[in-house]
Amino acid sequence: MGQVSFDRLYRYAELSEILQSYAAAFPQLVQLASIGRSYEGRDIWLLTITNSETGPDRHKPALWVDGNIHATELAPSTACLYLLDFLTKHYGSDPDVTRCLDSRTFYICPRVNPDGAELALADRPKFVRSSTRPYPGDHLAGGPSELQMEDIDGDGRILWMRVPDPNGAWKVSDRDPRLLVRRDPIETGGTYYRLLPEGRIDRYDGATIAAPRPIEGLDLNRNFPMQWRPEPEQAGAGNYPTSEPETRAIADFIAHHPNLNAAVAFHTFGGLLLRPYSHATDMELPQADWLNYRAIGQKGTELTDYPATSVFEGYCDHPKNVMTGAFDDWCYEERGLFAWTVELWNLPQAAGVKTPKLLEWLDDHPIEEDLALLKWNDEVLDGRGYVDWYAWEHPQLGKVELGGWNQICTWRNPPAHLLEREIERFPRWLLWQLLISPRLEPVKATAQSLGDRLFQVEWVVQNTGWLPTNGTQKAIEKGAVQPCRAAIALPPGAELISGQPEVSLGHLAGRSHQPTTPYYDHMDPTDDRSRVVWLVRGEPGMVVELTARGDRAGQVQQAIVLPSS
């Protein structure tokens, strides 16, 4: 098996080799396949993790996990690798892991966007939002000057450029010369700077510089069908829903795997467990789904220390500036999955600065908190995260200074030596989410002789999962899940006299929505069970095969021998 370290961000070739090595080392548990190819033709790898000896993956309730849909959000791929290692390492020794992989399935896609990630990890990196496909189109020659972010001095980093400008908005702090602070609205007479990302300027006219608008403007997490909006209503949305091969491959896989109950997508950054909706308040959720989301989030906070909230409530910078076309919204609204976006890592919180509303904090906070971040850099990162400003002769702007936060390994991803500490908190929550999924199991199976070669076959099955067999109420509303079914298969020479070969069991309840303690009129009806009776004509010793299956509750089979009179 390839050497794996969880304090690294892996390039595509090495990541592929690691995934192949796990599949080779654990053939009973791990299967590796490509579910499609990226814009540049790289495989989008998918791991199917289950004990194949206890049944096919599609016959078991499942959880989807992915990472790295955004190019520079690379730590999520390592989080997926950590989950893979955790499951294979603990199978057979940890009761929860063993029970989960014997009865359920993980689908893990460690790198949704291999092209963008490869660009970010290049020796001379370039940062794009997601895909490398030119979008919304080539810029016309003769247009305004535009800054294109890239590593202009070839040191393997993309930093900031501070450019002396009497009309600049920034000045050097008198508390720490490394820090730039806002110029007072009426202040004049000082030394001021214009702050720009490190890069070159297309069509520079010697005076104007437009905000960075890369040719590769796609955002794959705005390309899913849920409330998709075109440019310019939603930046980066693509030409139409799932127009991109990466999002189309994922949407196609999920749509064709009704055994999925939940989906978790790893991103950075924020230190948050985010759930739908991105565009509406919790009042729009069905009550049953909201209660279950709340319980899953509370467990997530207990196990990870990350607070749980909806995107709209906790990760939206303005109520009218909503995101649409997102993966988690589509998974929940159209497929009825309990979907989460995990925003790994929060640099301010690591430095002891609280950010109850991260996006608001980024816009406005006390200067003392920036000083705390620099102190953390000096003490925890030995000064490597924040680069002191140094002079550079820019080919177009002349004398500038480069420096500031090395974002790829501070803000966008955890520093290397803190990466494993950040990702190790998640496997137990993911395992718990899969173990609460519905699961059909037999309760009683009998065959009673009625004489004259007639037999009454009775079968009782139940849902042993915490969630109901429909998963979410939204799944029923959208027709994304069918009721559970039970079927009887007779051997040659036997005849079904009464009952249908296949019958509906309806949706079976789980154990969710229970109060903290039983109250005065509480009772537990057996709506988690269903009973089926068939009348069969046959011979003693014949074997009758019974099968129960649910889209999200798995499949169970049981054989009954017709008894002697």
XYZ file of C-alpha atoms in Angstrom:
565
model
C 0.000 0.000 0.000
C 1.296 3.469 -0.885
C 2.763 5.516 1.933
C 0.103 7.873 3.310
C 0.743 10.917 5.443
C -2.082 13.072 6.701
C -0.073 16.272 6.904
C 0.135 16.613 3.120
C -1.829 17.862 0.133
C -1.496 15.297 -2.657
C -1.197 15.885 -6.364
C -3.357 13.846 -8.725
C -0.881 11.099 -9.709
C 0.112 10.349 -6.126
C -3.483 10.500 -4.911
C -4.507 8.026 -7.619
C -1.694 5.675 -6.629
C -2.760 5.784 -2.973
C -6.383 4.986 -3.829
C -5.310 2.069 -6.006
C -3.089 0.750 -3.228
C -5.984 0.671 -0.743
C -8.188 -1.146 -3.241
C -5.433 -3.709 -3.759
C -4.750 -4.126 -0.039
C -8.408 -4.472 1.015
C -10.243 -6.160 -1.876
C -13.049 -7.373 0.392
C -13.798 -3.827 1.577
C -12.648 -1.348 -1.078
C -13.462 -1.036 -4.757
C -12.149 1.783 -6.914
C -13.774 3.012 -10.118
C -13.936 6.127 -12.253
C -17.381 7.730 -12.452
C -16.358 10.121 -15.205
C -13.613 12.358 -16.500
C -12.854 15.981 -15.769
C -12.704 18.755 -18.341
C -9.001 17.977 -18.938
C -9.608 14.220 -19.025
C -8.578 13.102 -15.538
C -10.501 10.298 -13.857
C -12.921 11.278 -11.111
C -12.230 8.449 -8.684
C -14.891 6.900 -6.482
C -14.281 4.480 -3.611
C -17.027 2.026 -2.686
C -16.404 0.799 0.846
C -18.441 -2.083 2.241
C -17.941 -5.725 3.136
C -18.661 -7.326 -0.231
C -19.114 -10.729 1.429
C -22.307 -9.530 3.152
C -23.941 -8.338 -0.046
C -23.636 -5.841 -2.907
C -23.169 -2.165 -2.123
C -26.495 -1.211 -3.759
C -28.394 -3.554 -1.393
C -27.249 -1.532 1.638
C -28.044 1.964 2.933
C -25.318 4.364 1.857
C -23.593 7.675 2.589
C -21.866 9.852 -0.026
C -18.687 11.761 0.992
C -16.684 14.033 -1.302
C -14.067 16.772 -1.276
C -12.166 19.382 -3.259
C -14.863 20.684 -5.612
C -13.118 24.061 -5.318
C -9.594 24.202 -6.668
C -7.657 25.558 -3.694
C -9.718 23.706 -1.052
C -7.296 20.793 -0.955
C -7.513 19.626 2.650
C -10.897 17.969 1.920
C -9.145 15.372 -0.255
C -6.908 14.479 2.677
C -10.008 14.313 4.906
C -11.463 11.722 2.529
C -8.192 9.768 2.603
C -8.276 9.854 6.387
C -11.798 8.398 6.379
C -10.668 5.642 4.008
C -7.736 4.808 6.266
C -9.894 4.922 9.399
C -12.474 2.494 8.000
C -9.980 -0.044 6.660
C -7.778 0.159 9.745
C -10.617 -0.369 12.226
C -12.705 -2.952 10.381
C -12.741 -6.168 12.386
C -11.546 -4.525 15.611
C -13.985 -1.651 16.144
C -17.585 -2.891 16.624
C -19.217 0.191 15.086
C -16.966 0.214 12.019
C -17.406 -3.525 11.525
C -21.190 -3.411 11.921
C -21.390 -0.424 9.590
C -19.362 -1.921 6.748
C -21.137 -5.275 7.107
C -24.556 -3.657 6.699
C -23.977 -0.347 4.930
C -21.925 1.398 2.226
C -19.709 4.454 1.979
C -19.222 6.103 -1.410
C -16.194 8.414 -1.229
C -15.074 10.779 -4.000
C -11.849 12.346 -2.684
C -11.293 14.846 -5.509
C -14.290 16.122 -7.432
C -12.204 18.683 -9.296
C -8.814 17.198 -10.215
C -7.988 19.856 -12.822
C -8.338 22.872 -10.548
C -6.491 21.121 -7.732
C -3.591 20.258 -10.004
C -3.299 23.914 -11.002
C -3.243 25.003 -7.345
C -0.558 22.421 -6.473
C 1.689 23.144 -9.451
C 5.302 24.195 -8.873
C 4.264 27.599 -10.133
C 0.651 27.672 -8.944
C -2.363 29.449 -10.287
C -5.575 29.823 -8.323
C -8.978 29.429 -9.938
C -12.344 28.939 -8.264
C -13.124 25.471 -9.641
C -12.807 24.076 -13.154
C -10.097 25.109 -15.602
C -12.537 25.404 -18.516
C -12.599 28.930 -19.984
C -15.858 30.479 -18.815
C -17.911 32.531 -19.394
C -15.676 33.106 -22.417
C -12.411 34.582 -23.607
C -12.025 38.232 -22.772
C -12.027 40.497 -25.788
C -8.751 42.140 -26.674
C -8.906 45.861 -26.108
C -11.074 45.535 -23.006
C -10.160 46.970 -19.611
C -6.945 46.009 -17.874
C -7.530 42.933 -15.709
C -5.329 41.414 -13.051
C -4.760 37.673 -13.354
C -3.671 36.015 -10.105
C -0.469 33.953 -10.445
C 2.983 33.359 -8.996
C 4.917 36.102 -10.781
C 8.249 35.706 -8.967
C 8.365 31.914 -9.259
C 8.780 31.136 -5.557
C 5.877 28.640 -5.495
C 3.569 30.996 -3.608
C 0.826 33.433 -4.498
C 0.977 36.303 -2.028
C -0.195 39.916 -2.117
C 1.220 42.976 -3.827
C 1.149 46.328 -2.055
C 1.573 49.154 -4.500
C 2.362 52.702 -3.303
C -0.555 54.916 -4.325
C -1.590 58.285 -2.815
C -5.212 57.228 -3.356
C -4.737 53.800 -1.792
C -7.098 52.585 0.918
C -4.415 51.059 3.170
C -1.561 52.178 5.388
C 1.000 50.427 7.586
C -0.190 49.828 11.136
C 1.696 51.577 13.917
C 1.142 48.443 16.028
C 2.991 46.053 13.704
C 4.684 47.118 10.437
C 3.651 43.884 8.721
C -0.016 44.707 9.061
C -2.025 46.919 6.738
C -4.982 48.762 8.232
C -7.749 50.898 6.784
C -7.032 54.525 6.095
C -9.397 56.888 7.870
C -12.101 58.227 5.517
C -10.815 61.847 5.774
C -7.113 61.100 6.312
C -4.496 62.665 3.989
C -0.748 63.246 3.900
C 0.488 59.767 4.655
C 1.994 56.845 2.766
C -0.794 54.738 1.333
C -1.035 51.520 -0.628
C -3.278 49.784 -3.098
C -3.536 46.051 -2.325
C -3.681 43.520 -5.162
C -3.273 39.763 -5.423
C 0.077 38.712 -6.792
C -0.206 38.463 -10.556
C 0.141 40.006 -13.983
C -2.139 42.468 -15.702
C -3.739 41.670 -19.027
C -3.870 44.591 -21.475
C -2.422 47.027 -18.948
C -3.038 50.590 -20.043
C -0.708 52.151 -17.494
C -3.483 53.520 -15.299
C -6.446 51.232 -14.655
C -6.676 47.733 -13.186
C -9.962 45.870 -13.038
C -10.705 43.397 -10.240
C -9.455 39.851 -10.846
C -11.789 38.140 -13.271
C -10.083 34.929 -14.333
C -10.880 33.347 -17.648
C -11.682 30.202 -15.660
C -14.686 31.643 -13.853
C -16.688 28.477 -13.235
C -17.919 27.479 -9.793
C -18.864 23.817 -9.895
C -20.825 24.255 -6.688
C -23.221 26.586 -8.494
C -23.777 24.173 -11.396
C -26.256 21.762 -9.784
C -29.941 21.847 -10.756
C -31.432 23.192 -7.510
C -32.564 26.783 -8.254
C -29.853 27.090 -10.878
C -29.543 30.677 -12.169
C -27.507 31.820 -15.167
C -24.899 34.539 -15.332
C -24.997 37.242 -14.153
C -27.630 36.269 -11.559
C -25.286 33.612 -10.156
C -21.593 33.978 -10.840
C -19.879 30.830 -12.125
C -23.110 28.894 -12.710
C -22.115 27.367 -16.054
C -24.057 27.212 -19.284
C -26.891 25.092 -17.862
C -27.429 22.765 -14.854
C -24.744 20.030 -14.757
C -23.170 21.440 -17.925
C -19.762 20.455 -16.519
C -18.497 16.869 -16.668
C -17.567 16.864 -12.976
C -21.002 17.879 -11.690
C -22.765 15.716 -14.269
C -20.808 12.635 -13.152
C -21.747 13.199 -9.511
C -25.397 14.020 -10.189
C -25.739 10.958 -12.424
C -24.197 8.673 -9.805
C -26.408 9.972 -6.995
C -29.563 9.859 -9.118
C -28.872 6.204 -9.963
C -28.145 5.141 -6.376
C -31.430 5.296 -4.461
C -29.752 3.530 -1.537
C -28.165 6.851 -0.544
C -29.558 8.438 2.601
C -27.138 11.290 3.155
C -24.326 13.266 1.548
C -21.420 15.172 3.085
C -19.197 17.477 1.035
C -15.914 18.702 2.543
C -14.873 22.298 1.780
C -12.757 24.986 3.430
C -12.938 27.242 5.360
C -15.037 28.254 8.373
C -15.052 25.507 10.993
C -18.763 24.890 10.418
C -21.248 22.104 9.700
C -23.594 23.640 7.132
C -26.924 22.276 5.918
C -29.623 23.489 3.534
C -31.036 25.818 2.724
C -28.685 28.341 1.120
C -31.560 30.573 0.044
C -34.275 30.258 2.717
C -34.853 30.043 6.452
C -35.500 26.891 8.463
C -39.225 27.668 8.322
C -39.214 26.216 4.801
C -38.096 22.771 6.010
C -40.688 20.091 6.824
C -40.827 19.773 10.606
C -39.716 16.133 10.635
C -36.657 16.945 8.528
C -35.787 19.971 10.631
C -35.923 17.910 13.824
C -33.676 15.221 12.351
C -31.277 17.779 10.888
C -31.059 19.384 14.316
C -30.270 16.045 15.985
C -27.624 15.147 13.385
C -26.077 18.592 13.757
C -26.022 18.346 17.543
C -24.210 15.019 17.286
C -21.805 16.582 14.806
C -21.011 19.421 17.179
C -20.533 16.964 20.038
C -18.041 14.892 18.035
C -16.228 17.623 16.072
C -16.614 20.863 18.077
C -17.883 22.503 14.886
C -21.156 24.429 15.278
C -24.023 23.355 13.016
C -26.222 25.813 11.149
C -27.934 26.315 7.826
C -26.028 28.105 5.065
C -28.643 30.861 5.018
C -28.545 31.377 8.782
C -24.800 31.072 9.336
C -22.816 31.483 6.114
C -24.618 34.145 4.111
C -23.211 37.674 4.085
C -26.586 39.283 3.248
C -30.141 37.861 3.128
C -30.518 38.956 -0.499
C -27.103 37.682 -1.584
C -27.957 33.995 -1.623
C -26.178 31.099 -3.309
C -28.039 28.782 -5.665
C -27.137 25.716 -7.694
C -25.271 24.212 -4.717
C -24.678 20.497 -4.237
C -26.147 20.215 -0.737
C -29.349 22.062 -1.687
C -29.829 19.791 -4.711
C -29.173 16.637 -2.677
C -31.764 17.592 -0.107
C -34.425 19.371 -2.154
C -34.506 17.103 -5.212
C -33.123 13.783 -3.907
C -34.318 13.977 -0.306
C -30.913 13.289 1.247
C -29.704 14.683 4.535
C -26.950 16.786 2.973
C -24.168 18.667 4.731
C -21.283 20.893 3.707
C -18.372 20.747 6.142
C -16.273 23.896 6.057
C -12.975 22.626 7.447
C -10.632 24.873 9.390
C -10.941 28.382 10.792
C -7.678 30.281 11.150
C -9.026 32.998 13.480
C -10.482 30.380 15.820
C -7.173 28.502 15.809
C -5.579 31.752 16.959
C -8.142 32.157 19.738
C -10.343 34.684 17.919
C -14.056 33.938 17.968
C -15.967 34.343 14.685
C -19.666 33.675 15.365
C -20.474 35.098 11.910
C -17.350 34.444 9.875
C -18.271 36.432 6.769
C -19.231 39.431 8.886
C -15.971 39.075 10.830
C -13.950 39.168 7.621
C -15.519 42.525 6.788
C -15.155 44.165 10.180
C -13.305 43.299 13.394
C -10.962 44.961 15.914
C -7.317 45.426 14.949
C -6.374 43.546 18.126
C -7.696 40.378 16.530
C -5.411 40.793 13.504
C -2.520 41.219 15.888
C -3.586 37.988 17.605
C -3.438 36.221 14.239
C 0.097 37.502 13.616
C 1.144 36.434 17.120
C -0.255 32.954 16.422
C 1.701 32.866 13.154
C 4.900 33.783 14.974
C 4.451 31.281 17.793
C 2.671 28.328 16.166
C 3.921 28.561 12.579
C 7.375 29.984 13.414
C 6.506 32.961 11.227
C 6.083 30.872 8.056
C 2.421 31.658 7.436
C 2.780 35.410 7.043
C 5.528 36.609 4.712
C 7.275 39.890 5.550
C 6.974 42.401 2.732
C 9.874 42.390 0.300
C 10.663 44.523 -2.730
C 9.955 43.237 -6.218
C 10.252 44.816 -9.630
C 6.916 44.096 -11.264
C 7.169 43.939 -15.070
C 4.187 46.308 -15.442
C 3.796 48.193 -12.168
C 7.450 48.793 -11.391
C 8.490 48.810 -7.730
C 6.028 46.925 -5.535
C 6.283 44.782 -2.407
C 5.187 41.171 -2.103
C 4.098 39.609 1.164
C 1.194 38.979 3.502
C -0.542 35.702 4.290
C 0.521 32.645 2.323
C -3.130 31.771 1.839
C -2.906 28.233 0.472
C -1.479 26.892 3.760
C -3.025 29.285 6.275
C -6.491 30.490 5.302
C -7.571 28.132 2.514
C -6.125 24.992 4.152
C -4.755 24.171 7.604
C -0.978 24.407 7.985
C 0.592 21.007 7.354
C 1.323 20.114 10.979
C -2.260 20.968 12.004
C -3.999 19.164 9.144
C -4.401 15.736 10.743
C -5.676 17.270 13.976
C -8.363 19.034 11.964
C -9.555 16.063 9.904
C -9.346 13.305 12.515
C -12.502 14.570 14.237
C -14.851 13.607 11.375
C -14.866 9.816 10.786
C -16.899 9.125 13.937
C -19.600 11.598 12.895
C -19.735 10.178 9.372
C -19.908 6.663 10.794
C -22.734 7.727 13.128
C -24.648 9.295 10.237
C -24.501 6.069 8.274
C -25.422 3.895 11.255
C -28.635 5.877 11.864
C -29.845 5.106 8.349
C -32.890 2.851 7.969
C -32.242 -0.882 7.755
C -34.727 -3.671 7.017
C -34.343 -6.813 9.115
C -36.591 -9.856 9.620
C -38.446 -10.287 12.902
C -40.383 -13.516 12.363
C -40.793 -15.983 9.523
C -43.114 -18.980 9.787
C -44.747 -21.521 7.515
C -47.790 -23.348 8.924
C -49.350 -26.392 7.343
C -53.100 -26.075 6.785
C -53.528 -29.535 5.256
C -54.232 -30.566 1.676
C -50.751 -29.246 0.663
C -51.716 -25.698 1.757
C -49.322 -23.585 3.801
C -49.659 -20.160 5.381
C -46.398 -18.230 5.097
C -46.078 -15.286 7.475
C -43.251 -12.799 7.465
C -42.687 -9.820 9.755
C -39.959 -7.325 8.919
C -38.958 -4.150 10.695
C -36.829 -1.080 10.273
C -34.024 -1.224 12.837
C -32.597 2.163 11.852
C -33.100 5.437 13.701
C -34.362 7.162 10.542
C -37.567 6.116 8.769
C -37.221 4.125 5.571
C -38.013 7.205 3.496
C -35.115 9.071 5.126
C -36.558 12.563 4.738
C -40.057 13.888 4.349
C -38.739 15.799 1.355
C -37.964 12.481 -0.368
C -41.656 11.574 -0.213
C -42.730 15.026 -1.404
C -40.424 14.804 -4.421
C -41.142 11.159 -5.233
C -37.460 10.373 -4.775
C -38.107 7.237 -2.709
C -40.510 4.339 -3.179
C -42.268 2.436 -0.349
C -40.614 -0.734 0.898
C -41.634 -3.982 -0.806
C -41.754 -7.649 0.144
C -41.702 -10.471 -2.404
C -42.107 -14.224 -2.333
C -40.371 -16.567 -4.769
C -41.699 -20.122 -5.093
C -39.844 -23.208 -6.279
C -41.037 -25.153 -9.355
C -44.243 -27.053 -8.560
C -45.449 -24.619 -5.904
C -48.380 -22.237 -6.444
C -49.352 -18.925 -4.871
C -53.006 -19.224 -3.837
C -53.520 -15.973 -1.931
C -51.528 -12.743 -1.804
C -49.448 -10.994 -4.426
C -45.939 -12.041 -5.472
C -44.791 -8.577 -4.409
C -46.574 -6.350 -1.885
C -45.998 -2.843 -0.567
C -44.933 -2.497 3.039
C -45.270 1.279 2.989
C -42.696 3.459 4.698
C -41.633 2.118 8.087
C -40.926 4.485 10.938
C -37.623 4.766 12.746
C -36.855 5.743 16.316
C -36.311 9.443 15.638
C -38.429 12.204 17.183
C -38.533 10.536 20.594
C -38.781 12.945 23.564
C -35.968 13.247 26.076
C -37.955 11.089 28.497
C -41.395 9.436 28.182
C -44.170 11.861 29.064
C -47.719 11.340 30.296
C -49.398 10.172 27.074
C -46.409 8.673 25.321
C -46.500 5.303 23.557
C -44.474 3.504 20.908
C -46.702 2.029 18.187
C -45.223 -0.681 15.974
C -45.221 1.470 12.853
C -41.624 0.363 12.339
C -42.907 -3.141 11.448
C -44.947 -4.722 8.678
C -46.563 -8.163 8.444
C -47.219 -10.071 5.232
C -49.182 -13.333 4.824
C -49.255 -15.574 1.751
C -51.157 -18.802 1.096
C -49.045 -21.318 -0.820
C -49.775 -24.778 -2.236
C -46.745 -27.007 -2.351
C -44.980 -29.983 -0.881
C -43.298 -30.349 2.496
C -39.571 -29.672 2.233
C -39.942 -27.075 -0.516
C -37.948 -23.868 0.104
C -39.683 -20.517 -0.253
C -37.488 -17.420 -0.716
C -38.616 -14.132 0.867
C -37.098 -10.769 -0.027
C -37.778 -7.334 1.455
C -36.184 -4.212 0.070
C -36.361 -0.487 0.465
C -34.715 2.131 -1.695
C -32.870 3.498 1.348
C -33.267 0.662 3.832
C -31.348 -2.074 2.059
C -32.410 -5.577 1.110
C -32.899 -8.629 3.304
C -33.607 -12.235 2.258
C -34.814 -15.219 4.210
C -35.562 -18.828 3.222
C -38.418 -20.852 4.751
C -38.836 -24.614 4.452
C -42.446 -25.779 4.112
C -43.037 -28.098 7.063
C -44.462 -31.588 7.194
C -48.174 -31.869 7.988
